[in-house]
Amino acid sequence: MAPTACRIRDLRHRGQPVQAADRFVLATNSYRAGGGAGFAGTHPTDVLIEESRPIRQVLHDHIRTADARPGALVSDWRFAPMPGTSVILDSGPGAAAHLAQRPASLSGLTAIGLQPSGFLRFRLPL
C-alpha cells in the first residue's frame, strides 16, 4: 500500500501484515480490470482470466460448485474512527430483526426508517 494511503490500514492476510512483495489474484469487474479508477495491477495486460459473466455471478457460481465450506465468521474489519461523521446505508427490512445480534463494533448502528423504495435505512457513527 502507498505510504499516503489512509482508507485501508493494517491490511493483513491470514493474520500476517501484507508486504509490498506479496502477490494476490484479484477478482474484479471489467471497469476496474480495464484500468478504471487507476488501480495498480488492473491494466488489461494483467488479466489472468477474462469472463463474460458479471463478477457477482462468477463468485456465486464458484461458491456453489466449489468445495467451499464457510468457516467461522470473522468480523475483523471496521471503519476508521471519524468523530462527528456517520455513514448511511440501506438494507432489507428484515435486517432490523438482527440488530440485537450485531458485533460490538456496530453498537452505534441504528435504524432510521423504512424508505419509499422498501429498504430500511440505517445510520452508523464513524
Coordinates of C-alpha atoms in Angstrom, one line a residue, residues 3-122:
P3 CA 2.5 5.3 2.4
T4 CA 0.0 8.0 1.9
A5 CA -3.0 5.6 1.8
C6 CA -5.5 6.3 4.5
R7 CA -8.6 4.4 3.6
I8 CA -7.2 1.0 4.5
R9 CA -4.9 0.4 7.5
D10 CA -3.1 -2.6 8.9
L11 CA -4.0 -4.8 5.9
R12 CA -3.4 -8.5 6.7
H13 CA -3.7 -11.9 5.0
R14 CA -4.1 -14.9 7.2
G15 CA -3.1 -12.8 10.2
Q16 CA 0.1 -11.5 8.7
P17 CA 0.7 -7.9 7.5
V18 CA 0.6 -7.7 3.7
Q19 CA 4.0 -6.7 2.4
A20 CA 4.9 -4.8 -0.8
A21 CA 6.3 -8.1 -2.4
D22 CA 3.1 -10.1 -1.7
R23 CA 1.0 -11.1 -4.7
F24 CA -2.7 -11.8 -4.9
V25 CA -5.2 -12.6 -7.6
L26 CA -8.0 -10.0 -7.7
A27 CA -11.5 -10.8 -8.9
T28 CA -13.0 -7.6 -10.2
N29 CA -15.4 -6.2 -12.7
S30 CA -14.5 -5.1 -16.3
Y31 CA -14.3 -1.4 -15.4
R32 CA -11.6 -2.0 -12.8
A33 CA -9.8 -4.6 -14.9
G34 CA -9.8 -2.2 -17.8
G35 CA -7.8 0.3 -15.7
G36 CA -10.7 2.3 -14.5
A37 CA -10.0 4.4 -11.4
G38 CA -6.3 3.9 -11.9
F39 CA -5.8 1.0 -9.5
A40 CA -2.4 -0.6 -9.7
G41 CA -2.3 -4.1 -11.2
T42 CA -5.6 -3.7 -13.0
H43 CA -4.3 -2.9 -16.5
P44 CA -5.7 -5.2 -19.3
T45 CA -2.3 -6.8 -19.7
D46 CA -2.6 -8.1 -16.0
V47 CA -5.8 -10.0 -16.7
L48 CA -5.4 -13.8 -16.0
I49 CA -8.9 -14.9 -16.9
E50 CA -11.5 -12.9 -18.9
E51 CA -15.1 -13.9 -18.2
S52 CA -18.2 -12.6 -19.9
R53 CA -20.4 -13.2 -16.8
P54 CA -20.6 -10.4 -14.2
I55 CA -18.2 -10.9 -11.3
R56 CA -21.0 -11.3 -8.9
Q57 CA -22.3 -14.4 -10.9
V58 CA -18.7 -15.8 -11.2
L59 CA -18.3 -15.7 -7.4
H60 CA -21.8 -17.1 -6.8
D61 CA -21.2 -20.0 -9.1
H62 CA -17.7 -20.7 -7.6
I63 CA -19.1 -20.8 -4.1
R64 CA -22.0 -23.1 -5.1
T65 CA -19.9 -25.5 -7.0
A66 CA -16.5 -25.5 -5.2
D67 CA -15.9 -27.3 -2.0
A68 CA -16.5 -24.0 -0.3
R69 CA -17.3 -24.7 3.3
P70 CA -17.7 -21.4 5.2
G71 CA -15.6 -21.1 8.2
A72 CA -16.3 -19.1 11.3
L73 CA -17.5 -15.6 10.6
V74 CA -14.6 -13.2 11.3
S75 CA -15.6 -9.6 11.8
D76 CA -12.1 -8.1 11.9
W77 CA -12.6 -5.1 9.6
R78 CA -14.0 -1.8 10.7
F79 CA -14.3 1.8 9.6
A80 CA -11.5 4.1 10.9
P81 CA -12.8 6.4 13.6
M82 CA -14.0 9.8 12.2
P83 CA -15.7 11.6 15.1
G84 CA -18.7 13.7 14.1
T85 CA -19.4 11.7 11.0
S86 CA -21.6 8.8 10.1
V87 CA -22.5 6.6 7.2
I88 CA -26.0 6.0 5.9
L89 CA -26.9 2.6 4.4
D90 CA -30.0 0.9 3.1
S91 CA -30.7 -2.8 3.7
G92 CA -33.6 -5.2 3.5
P93 CA -36.3 -4.5 6.2
G94 CA -35.6 -8.0 7.7
A95 CA -32.2 -6.7 8.9
A96 CA -33.9 -5.0 11.8
A97 CA -34.5 -8.4 13.4
H98 CA -30.7 -8.9 13.6
L99 CA -29.8 -5.7 15.4
A100 CA -29.6 -7.4 18.8
Q101 CA -27.0 -9.8 17.4
R102 CA -24.7 -7.2 15.9
P103 CA -21.0 -7.2 17.0
A104 CA -19.7 -4.6 19.4
S105 CA -18.1 -2.7 16.5
L106 CA -21.5 -1.9 15.2
S107 CA -23.1 -1.0 18.5
G108 CA -24.0 2.5 17.3
L109 CA -25.9 1.2 14.2
T110 CA -29.5 2.4 14.4
A111 CA -32.5 2.0 12.1
I112 CA -33.7 5.4 10.8
G113 CA -36.8 4.2 9.0
L114 CA -38.4 2.5 6.0
Q115 CA -37.7 4.2 2.7
P116 CA -40.2 4.6 -0.2
S117 CA -38.1 2.0 -2.1
G118 CA -38.9 -0.6 0.6
F119 CA -35.4 -0.6 2.1
L120 CA -34.7 0.1 5.7
R121 CA -32.3 3.0 6.2
F122 CA -29.6 2.8 8.9

